[in-house]
PDB file of C-alpha atoms in Angstrom:
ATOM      1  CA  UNK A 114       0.000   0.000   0.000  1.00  0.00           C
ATOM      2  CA  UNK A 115       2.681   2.603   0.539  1.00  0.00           C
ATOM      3  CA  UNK A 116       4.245   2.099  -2.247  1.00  0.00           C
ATOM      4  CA  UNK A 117       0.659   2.172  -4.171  1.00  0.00           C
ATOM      5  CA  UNK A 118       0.705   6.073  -3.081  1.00  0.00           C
ATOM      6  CA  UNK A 119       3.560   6.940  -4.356  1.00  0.00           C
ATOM      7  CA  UNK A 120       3.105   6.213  -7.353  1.00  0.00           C
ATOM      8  CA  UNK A 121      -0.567   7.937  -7.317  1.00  0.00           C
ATOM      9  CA  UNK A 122       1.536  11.017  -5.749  1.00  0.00           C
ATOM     10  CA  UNK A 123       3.997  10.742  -8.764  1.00  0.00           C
ATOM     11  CA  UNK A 124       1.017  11.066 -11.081  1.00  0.00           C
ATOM     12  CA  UNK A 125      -0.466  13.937  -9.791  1.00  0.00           C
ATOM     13  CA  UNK A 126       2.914  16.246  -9.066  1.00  0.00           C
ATOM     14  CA  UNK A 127       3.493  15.772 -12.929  1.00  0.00           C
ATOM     15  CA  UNK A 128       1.024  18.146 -14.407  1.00  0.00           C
ATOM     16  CA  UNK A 129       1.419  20.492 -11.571  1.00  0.00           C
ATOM     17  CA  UNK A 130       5.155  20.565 -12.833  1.00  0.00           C
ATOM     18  CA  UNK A 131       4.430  20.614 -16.132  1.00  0.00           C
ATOM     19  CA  UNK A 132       1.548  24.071 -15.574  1.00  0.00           C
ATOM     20  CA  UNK A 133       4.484  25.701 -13.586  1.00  0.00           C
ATOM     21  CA  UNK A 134       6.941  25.543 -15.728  1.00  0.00           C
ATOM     22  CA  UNK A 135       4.176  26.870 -18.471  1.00  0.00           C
ATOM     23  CA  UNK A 136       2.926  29.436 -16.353  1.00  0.00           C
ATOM     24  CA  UNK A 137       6.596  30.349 -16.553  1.00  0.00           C
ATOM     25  CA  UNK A 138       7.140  30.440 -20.119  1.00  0.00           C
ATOM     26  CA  UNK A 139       4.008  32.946 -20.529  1.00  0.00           C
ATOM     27  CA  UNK A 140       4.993  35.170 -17.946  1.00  0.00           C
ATOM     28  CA  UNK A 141       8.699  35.177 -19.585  1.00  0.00           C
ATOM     29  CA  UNK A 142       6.696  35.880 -22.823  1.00  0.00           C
ATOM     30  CA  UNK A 143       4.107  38.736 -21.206  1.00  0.00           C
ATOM     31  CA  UNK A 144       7.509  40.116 -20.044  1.00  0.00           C
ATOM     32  CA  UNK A 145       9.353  40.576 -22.764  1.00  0.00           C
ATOM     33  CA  UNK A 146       6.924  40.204 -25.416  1.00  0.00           C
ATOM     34  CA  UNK A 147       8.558  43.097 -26.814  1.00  0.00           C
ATOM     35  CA  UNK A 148      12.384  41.907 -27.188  1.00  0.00           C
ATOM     36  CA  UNK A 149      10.545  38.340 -28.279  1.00  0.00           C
ATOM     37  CA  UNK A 150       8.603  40.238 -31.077  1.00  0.00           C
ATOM     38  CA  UNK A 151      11.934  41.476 -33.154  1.00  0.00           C
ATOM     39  CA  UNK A 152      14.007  38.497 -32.857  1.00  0.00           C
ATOM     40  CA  UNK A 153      10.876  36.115 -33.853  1.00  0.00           C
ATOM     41  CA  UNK A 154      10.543  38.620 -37.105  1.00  0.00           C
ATOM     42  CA  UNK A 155      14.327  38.231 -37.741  1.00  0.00           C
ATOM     43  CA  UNK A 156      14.129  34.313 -37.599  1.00  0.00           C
ATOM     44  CA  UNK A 157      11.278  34.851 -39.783  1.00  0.00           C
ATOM     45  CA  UNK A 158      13.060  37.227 -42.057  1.00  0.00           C
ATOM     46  CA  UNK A 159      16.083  34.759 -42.329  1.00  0.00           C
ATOM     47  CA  UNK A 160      14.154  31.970 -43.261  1.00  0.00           C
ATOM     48  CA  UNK A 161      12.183  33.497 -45.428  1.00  0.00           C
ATOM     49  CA  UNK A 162      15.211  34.614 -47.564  1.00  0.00           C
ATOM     50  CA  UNK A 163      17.317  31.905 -46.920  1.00  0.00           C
ATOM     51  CA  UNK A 164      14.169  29.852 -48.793  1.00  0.00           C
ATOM     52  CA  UNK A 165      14.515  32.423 -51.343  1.00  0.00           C
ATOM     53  CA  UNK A 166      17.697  32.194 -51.791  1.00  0.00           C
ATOM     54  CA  UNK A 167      17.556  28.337 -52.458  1.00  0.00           C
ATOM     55  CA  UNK A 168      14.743  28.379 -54.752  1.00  0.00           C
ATOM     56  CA  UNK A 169      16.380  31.113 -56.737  1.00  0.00           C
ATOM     57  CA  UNK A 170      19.678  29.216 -57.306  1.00  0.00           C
ATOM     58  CA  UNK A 171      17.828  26.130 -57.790  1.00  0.00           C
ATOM     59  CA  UNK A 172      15.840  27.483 -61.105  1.00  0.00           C
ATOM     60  CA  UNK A 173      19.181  29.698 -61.846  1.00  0.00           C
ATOM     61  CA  UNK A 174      20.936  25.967 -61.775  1.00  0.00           C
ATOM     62  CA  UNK A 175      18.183  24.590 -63.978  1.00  0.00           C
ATOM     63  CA  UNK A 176      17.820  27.193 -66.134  1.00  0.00           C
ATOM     64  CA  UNK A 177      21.909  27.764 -66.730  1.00  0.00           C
ATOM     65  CA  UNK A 178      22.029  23.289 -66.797  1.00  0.00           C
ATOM     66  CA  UNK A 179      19.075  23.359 -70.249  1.00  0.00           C
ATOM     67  CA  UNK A 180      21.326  26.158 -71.759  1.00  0.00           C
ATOM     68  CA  UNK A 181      24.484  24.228 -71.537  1.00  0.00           C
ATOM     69  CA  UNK A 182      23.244  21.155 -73.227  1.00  0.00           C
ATOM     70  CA  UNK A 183      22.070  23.379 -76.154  1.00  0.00           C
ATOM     71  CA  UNK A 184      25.399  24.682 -76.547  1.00  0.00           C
ATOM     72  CA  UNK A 185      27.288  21.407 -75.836  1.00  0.00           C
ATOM     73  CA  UNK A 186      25.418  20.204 -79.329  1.00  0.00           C
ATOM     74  CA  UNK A 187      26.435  23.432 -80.919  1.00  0.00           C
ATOM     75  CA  UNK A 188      29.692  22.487 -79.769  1.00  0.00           C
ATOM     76  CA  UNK A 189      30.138  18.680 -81.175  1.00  0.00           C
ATOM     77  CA  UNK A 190      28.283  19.239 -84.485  1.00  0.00           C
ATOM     78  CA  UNK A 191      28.680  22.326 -85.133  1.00  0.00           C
ATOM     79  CA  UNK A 192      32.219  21.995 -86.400  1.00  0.00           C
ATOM     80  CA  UNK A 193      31.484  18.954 -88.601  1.00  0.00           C
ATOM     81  CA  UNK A 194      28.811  21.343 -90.788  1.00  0.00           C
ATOM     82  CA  UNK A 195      31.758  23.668 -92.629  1.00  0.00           C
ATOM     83  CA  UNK A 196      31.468  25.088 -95.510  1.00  0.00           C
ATOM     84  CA  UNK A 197      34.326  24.864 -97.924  1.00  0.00           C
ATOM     85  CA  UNK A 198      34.902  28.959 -97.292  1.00  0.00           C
ATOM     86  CA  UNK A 199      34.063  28.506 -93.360  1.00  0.00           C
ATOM     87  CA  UNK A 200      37.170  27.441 -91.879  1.00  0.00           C
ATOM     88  CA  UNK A 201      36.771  24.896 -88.827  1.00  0.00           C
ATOM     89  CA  UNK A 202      38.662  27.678 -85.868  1.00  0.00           C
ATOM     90  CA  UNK A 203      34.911  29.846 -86.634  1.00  0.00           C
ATOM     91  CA  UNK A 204      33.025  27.086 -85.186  1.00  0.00           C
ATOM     92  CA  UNK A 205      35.035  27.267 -82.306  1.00  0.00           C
ATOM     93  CA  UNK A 206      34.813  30.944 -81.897  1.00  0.00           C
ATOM     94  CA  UNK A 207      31.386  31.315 -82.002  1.00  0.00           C
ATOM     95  CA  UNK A 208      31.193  28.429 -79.112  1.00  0.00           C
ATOM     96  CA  UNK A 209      33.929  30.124 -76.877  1.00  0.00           C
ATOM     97  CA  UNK A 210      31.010  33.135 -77.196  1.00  0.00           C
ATOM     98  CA  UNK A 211      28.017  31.176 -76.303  1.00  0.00           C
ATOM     99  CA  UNK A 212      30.173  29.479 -73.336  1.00  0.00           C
ATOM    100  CA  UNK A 213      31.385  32.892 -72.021  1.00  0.00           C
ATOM    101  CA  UNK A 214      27.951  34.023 -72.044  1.00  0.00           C
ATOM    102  CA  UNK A 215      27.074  31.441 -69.838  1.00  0.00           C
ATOM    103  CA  UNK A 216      29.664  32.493 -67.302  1.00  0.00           C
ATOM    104  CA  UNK A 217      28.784  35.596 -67.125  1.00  0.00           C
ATOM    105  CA  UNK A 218      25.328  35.195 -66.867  1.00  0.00           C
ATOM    106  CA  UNK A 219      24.810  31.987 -64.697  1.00  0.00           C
ATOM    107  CA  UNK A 220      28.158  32.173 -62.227  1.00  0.00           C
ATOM    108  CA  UNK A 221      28.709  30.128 -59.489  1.00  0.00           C
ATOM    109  CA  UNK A 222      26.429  27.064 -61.499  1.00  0.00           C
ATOM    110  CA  UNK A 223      28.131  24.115 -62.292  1.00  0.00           C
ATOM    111  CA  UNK A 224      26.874  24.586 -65.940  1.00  0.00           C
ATOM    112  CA  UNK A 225      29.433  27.873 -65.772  1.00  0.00           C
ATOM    113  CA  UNK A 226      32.004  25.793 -64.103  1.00  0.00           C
ATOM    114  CA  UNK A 227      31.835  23.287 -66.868  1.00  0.00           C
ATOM    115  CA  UNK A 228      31.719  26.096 -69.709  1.00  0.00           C
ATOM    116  CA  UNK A 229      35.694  26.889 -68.745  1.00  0.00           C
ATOM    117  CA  UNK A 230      36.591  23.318 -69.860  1.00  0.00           C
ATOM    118  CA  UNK A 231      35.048  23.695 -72.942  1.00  0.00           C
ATOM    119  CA  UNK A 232      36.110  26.861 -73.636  1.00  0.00           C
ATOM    120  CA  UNK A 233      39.805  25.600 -73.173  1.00  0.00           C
ATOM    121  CA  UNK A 234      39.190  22.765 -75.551  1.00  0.00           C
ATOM    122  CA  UNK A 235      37.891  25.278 -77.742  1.00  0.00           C
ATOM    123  CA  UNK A 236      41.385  27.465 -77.561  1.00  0.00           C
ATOM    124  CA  UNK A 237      43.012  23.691 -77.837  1.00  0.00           C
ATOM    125  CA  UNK A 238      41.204  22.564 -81.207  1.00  0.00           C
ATOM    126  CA  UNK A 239      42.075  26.119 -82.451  1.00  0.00           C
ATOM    127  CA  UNK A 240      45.991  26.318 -81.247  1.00  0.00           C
ATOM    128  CA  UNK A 241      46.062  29.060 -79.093  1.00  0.00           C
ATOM    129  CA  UNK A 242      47.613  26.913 -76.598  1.00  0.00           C
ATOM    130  CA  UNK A 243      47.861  29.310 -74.070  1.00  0.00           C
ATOM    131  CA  UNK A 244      44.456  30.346 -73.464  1.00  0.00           C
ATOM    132  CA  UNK A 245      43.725  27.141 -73.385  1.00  0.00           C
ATOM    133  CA  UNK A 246      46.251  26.131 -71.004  1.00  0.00           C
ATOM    134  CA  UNK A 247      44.344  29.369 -69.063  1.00  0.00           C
ATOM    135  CA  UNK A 248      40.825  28.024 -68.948  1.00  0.00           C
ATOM    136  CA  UNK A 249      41.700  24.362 -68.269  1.00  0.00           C
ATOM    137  CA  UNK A 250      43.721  25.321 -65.204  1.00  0.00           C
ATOM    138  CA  UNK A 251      40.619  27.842 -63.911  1.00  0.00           C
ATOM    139  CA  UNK A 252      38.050  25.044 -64.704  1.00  0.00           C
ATOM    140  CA  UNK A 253      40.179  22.491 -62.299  1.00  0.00           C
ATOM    141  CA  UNK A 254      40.944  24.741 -59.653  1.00  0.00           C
ATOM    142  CA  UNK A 255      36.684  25.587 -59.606  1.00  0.00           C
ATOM    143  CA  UNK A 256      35.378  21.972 -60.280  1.00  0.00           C
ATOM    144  CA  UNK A 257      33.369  20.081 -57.896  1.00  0.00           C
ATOM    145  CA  UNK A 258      35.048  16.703 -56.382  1.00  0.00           C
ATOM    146  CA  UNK A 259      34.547  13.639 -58.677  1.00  0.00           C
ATOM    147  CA  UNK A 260      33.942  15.883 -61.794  1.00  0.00           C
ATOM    148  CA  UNK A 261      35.075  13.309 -64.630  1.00  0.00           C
ATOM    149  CA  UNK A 262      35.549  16.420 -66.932  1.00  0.00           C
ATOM    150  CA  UNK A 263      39.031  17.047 -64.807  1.00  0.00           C
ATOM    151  CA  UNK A 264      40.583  14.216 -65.773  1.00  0.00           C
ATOM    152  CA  UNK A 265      40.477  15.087 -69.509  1.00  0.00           C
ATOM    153  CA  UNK A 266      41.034  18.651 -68.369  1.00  0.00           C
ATOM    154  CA  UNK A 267      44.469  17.388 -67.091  1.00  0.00           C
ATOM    155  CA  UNK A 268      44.972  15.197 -70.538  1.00  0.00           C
ATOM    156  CA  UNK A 269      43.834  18.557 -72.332  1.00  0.00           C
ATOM    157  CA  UNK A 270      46.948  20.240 -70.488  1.00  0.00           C
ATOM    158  CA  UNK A 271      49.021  17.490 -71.379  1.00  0.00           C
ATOM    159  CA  UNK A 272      48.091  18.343 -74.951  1.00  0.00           C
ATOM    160  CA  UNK A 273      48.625  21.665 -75.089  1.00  0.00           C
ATOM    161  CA  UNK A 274      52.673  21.361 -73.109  1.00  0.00           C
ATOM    162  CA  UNK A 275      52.987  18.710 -75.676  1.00  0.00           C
ATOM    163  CA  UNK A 276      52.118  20.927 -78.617  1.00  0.00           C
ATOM    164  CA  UNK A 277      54.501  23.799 -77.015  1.00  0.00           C
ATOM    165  CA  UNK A 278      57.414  21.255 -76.792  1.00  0.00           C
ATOM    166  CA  UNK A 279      56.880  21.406 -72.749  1.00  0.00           C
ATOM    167  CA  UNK A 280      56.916  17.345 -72.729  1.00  0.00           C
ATOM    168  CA  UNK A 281      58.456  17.488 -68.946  1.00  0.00           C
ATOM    169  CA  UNK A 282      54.804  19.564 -68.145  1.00  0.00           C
ATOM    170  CA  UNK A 283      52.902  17.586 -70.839  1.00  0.00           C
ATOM    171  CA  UNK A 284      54.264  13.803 -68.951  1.00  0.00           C
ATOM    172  CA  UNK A 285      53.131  15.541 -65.286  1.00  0.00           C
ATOM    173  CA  UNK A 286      49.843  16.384 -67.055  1.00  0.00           C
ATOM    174  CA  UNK A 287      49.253  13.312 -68.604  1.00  0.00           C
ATOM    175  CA  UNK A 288      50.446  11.531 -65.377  1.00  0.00           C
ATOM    176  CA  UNK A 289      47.393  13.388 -63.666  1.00  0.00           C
ATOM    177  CA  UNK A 290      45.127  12.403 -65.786  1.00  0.00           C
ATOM    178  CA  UNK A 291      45.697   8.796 -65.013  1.00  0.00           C
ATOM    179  CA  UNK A 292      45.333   9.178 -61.438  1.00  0.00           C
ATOM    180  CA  UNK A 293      41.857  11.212 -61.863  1.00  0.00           C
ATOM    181  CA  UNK A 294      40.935   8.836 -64.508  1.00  0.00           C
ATOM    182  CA  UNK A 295      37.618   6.892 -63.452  1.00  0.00           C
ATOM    183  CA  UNK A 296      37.203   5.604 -66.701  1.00  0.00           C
ATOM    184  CA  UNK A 297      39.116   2.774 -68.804  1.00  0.00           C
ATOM    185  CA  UNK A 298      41.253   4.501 -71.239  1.00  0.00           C
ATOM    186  CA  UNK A 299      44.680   3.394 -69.762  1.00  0.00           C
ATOM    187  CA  UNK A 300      46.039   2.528 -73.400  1.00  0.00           C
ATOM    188  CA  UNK A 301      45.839   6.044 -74.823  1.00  0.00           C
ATOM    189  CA  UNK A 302      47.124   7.252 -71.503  1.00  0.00           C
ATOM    190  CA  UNK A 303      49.811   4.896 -71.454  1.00  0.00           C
ATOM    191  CA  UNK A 304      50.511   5.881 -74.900  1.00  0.00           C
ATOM    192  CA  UNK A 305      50.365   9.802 -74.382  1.00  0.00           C
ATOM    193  CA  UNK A 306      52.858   9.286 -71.503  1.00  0.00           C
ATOM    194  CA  UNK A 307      55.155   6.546 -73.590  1.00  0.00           C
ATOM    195  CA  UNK A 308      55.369   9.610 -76.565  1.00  0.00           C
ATOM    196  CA  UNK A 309      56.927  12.307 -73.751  1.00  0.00           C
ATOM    197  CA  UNK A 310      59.360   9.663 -72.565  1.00  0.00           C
ATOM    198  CA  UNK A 311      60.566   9.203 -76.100  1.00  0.00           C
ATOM    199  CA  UNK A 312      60.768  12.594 -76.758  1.00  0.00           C
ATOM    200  CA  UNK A 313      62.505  13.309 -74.116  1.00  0.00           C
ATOM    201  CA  UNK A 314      64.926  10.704 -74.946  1.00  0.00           C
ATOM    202  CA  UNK A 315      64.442   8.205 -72.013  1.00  0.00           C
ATOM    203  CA  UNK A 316      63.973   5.154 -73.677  1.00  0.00           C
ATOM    204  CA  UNK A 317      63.842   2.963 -70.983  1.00  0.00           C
ATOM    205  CA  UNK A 318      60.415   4.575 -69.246  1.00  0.00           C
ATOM    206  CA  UNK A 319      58.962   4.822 -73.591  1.00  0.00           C
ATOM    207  CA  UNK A 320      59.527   1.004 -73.586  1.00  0.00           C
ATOM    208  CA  UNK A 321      58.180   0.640 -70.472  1.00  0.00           C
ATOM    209  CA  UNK A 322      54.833   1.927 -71.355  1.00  0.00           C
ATOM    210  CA  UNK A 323      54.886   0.684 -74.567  1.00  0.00           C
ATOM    211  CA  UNK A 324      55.152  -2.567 -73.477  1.00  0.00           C
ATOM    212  CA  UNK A 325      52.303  -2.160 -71.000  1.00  0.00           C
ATOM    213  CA  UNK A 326      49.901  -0.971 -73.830  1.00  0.00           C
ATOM    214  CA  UNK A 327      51.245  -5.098 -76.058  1.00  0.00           C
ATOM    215  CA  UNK A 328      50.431  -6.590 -72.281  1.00  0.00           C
ATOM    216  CA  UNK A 329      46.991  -4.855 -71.666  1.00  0.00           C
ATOM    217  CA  UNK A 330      45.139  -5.082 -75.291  1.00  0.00           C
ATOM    218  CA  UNK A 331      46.390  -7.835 -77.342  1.00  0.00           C
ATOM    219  CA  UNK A 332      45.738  -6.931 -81.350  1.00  0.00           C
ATOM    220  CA  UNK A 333      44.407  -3.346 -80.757  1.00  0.00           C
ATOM    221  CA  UNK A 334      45.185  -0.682 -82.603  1.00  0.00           C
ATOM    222  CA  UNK A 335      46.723   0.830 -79.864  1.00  0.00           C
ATOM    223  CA  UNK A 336      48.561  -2.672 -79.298  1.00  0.00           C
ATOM    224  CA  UNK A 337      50.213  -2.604 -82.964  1.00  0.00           C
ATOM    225  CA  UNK A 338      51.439   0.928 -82.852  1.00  0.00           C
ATOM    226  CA  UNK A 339      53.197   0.488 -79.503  1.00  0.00           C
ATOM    227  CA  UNK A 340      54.938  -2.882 -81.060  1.00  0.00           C
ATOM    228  CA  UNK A 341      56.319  -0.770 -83.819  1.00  0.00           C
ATOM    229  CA  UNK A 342      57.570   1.687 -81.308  1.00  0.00           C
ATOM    230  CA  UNK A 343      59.068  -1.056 -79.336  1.00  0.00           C
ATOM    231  CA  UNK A 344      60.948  -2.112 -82.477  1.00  0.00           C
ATOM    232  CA  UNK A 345      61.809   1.335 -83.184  1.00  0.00           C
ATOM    233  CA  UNK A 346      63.636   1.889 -79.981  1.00  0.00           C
ATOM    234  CA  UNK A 347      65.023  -1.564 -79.619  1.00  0.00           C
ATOM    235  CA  UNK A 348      66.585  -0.852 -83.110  1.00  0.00           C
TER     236      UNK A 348
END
């Protein structure tokens, strides 16, 4: 039995503790109803453009992300639709505009982020090497983590030291490139890296990845032309 009324005495204290500490809160609130009132409107405020600000970058994102597959098909078919008095570098051009427009107007997007890489293959396909050089070292330094696009952004630099006679830059670059690579295109990478060893006369390191391009495709193409460099340099 005694412990029976404990328990009943339990029961009851809990709503009297429960209206105290409410009759607590609303005389806090009666108070200071008028330091609550401005910091409640802030916290309103805040959210309210914080919501805003979300919904805003979300269609900006959208908006910028439709755009940029437009001009990515400008981009890959544009330049194969030449006339015979067109010459290919205005194709280019005119996408290097359309990208830069992006930039300006949707910055901060990943669509804008992604326009610098193809503006620097853009530069690339049309031999100013060193604006391309420019935009693929702005659109790594700005991509997002895991972005497959820096891997050939890295290969595009490896491109453009190579075409400048840099091969020391153009083998670091093309190193890179294998090391972001997520994708299977070891034998061309191989291959790029095998070319600056041989230019840069160390035969051993060409052979090397020569021979690992024979070992890793059989009777590819890639496969035949690193046997004749193997012979080549053997010779």
């Amino acid at each position: 039995m005694p412990k029976r009324r404990r328990i009943i005495r339990k029961k009851i204290k809990e709503p009297d503790e429960f209206m105290s500490t409410s009759g607590l809160i609303i005389g806090y609130v009666k108070n200071n109803y008028r330091n609550i009132i401005p910091i409640a409107l802030l916290v309103l405020i805040i959210s309210f453009l914080t919501y805003g600000w979300i919904y805003y970058n979300r269609e900006k994102e959208k908006e910028a992300s439709h755009l940029f597959y437009q001009l990515k098909q400008f981009y890959q078919t544009s330049r194969y639709n030449q006339t015979n008095n067109q010459p290919v570098e205005r194709s280019y051009y005119l996408a290097i505009g359309k990208f830069e427009d992006i930039i300006k107007k949707y910055s901060g997007t990943s669509s804008a982020i992604k326009a610098l890489f193809y503006i620097g293959d853009c530069y690339y396909h049309s031999r100013d090497y060193d604006k391309a050089i420019d935009y693929y070292k702005q659109f790594i330094n700005r991509s997002r983590k895991g972005d497959y696009l820096v891997c050939f952004a890295f290969e595009g630099l490896g491109y453009c030291y190579e075409e400048k006679e840099d091969y020391q830059q153009a083998l670091e670059y093309f190193k890179k490139s294998m090391e972001e690579s997520e994708i299977d295109i070891e034998e061309l990478q191989y291959l790029n890296i095998a070319r600056c060893y041989e230019a840069l006369n160390d035969k051993a390191n060409a052979l090397q990845f020569y021979k690992r391009i024979i070992d890793n495709q059989g009777n590819s193409i890639f496969s035949e032309l690193a046997q004749d460099k193997v012979r080549a340099l053997k010779n």
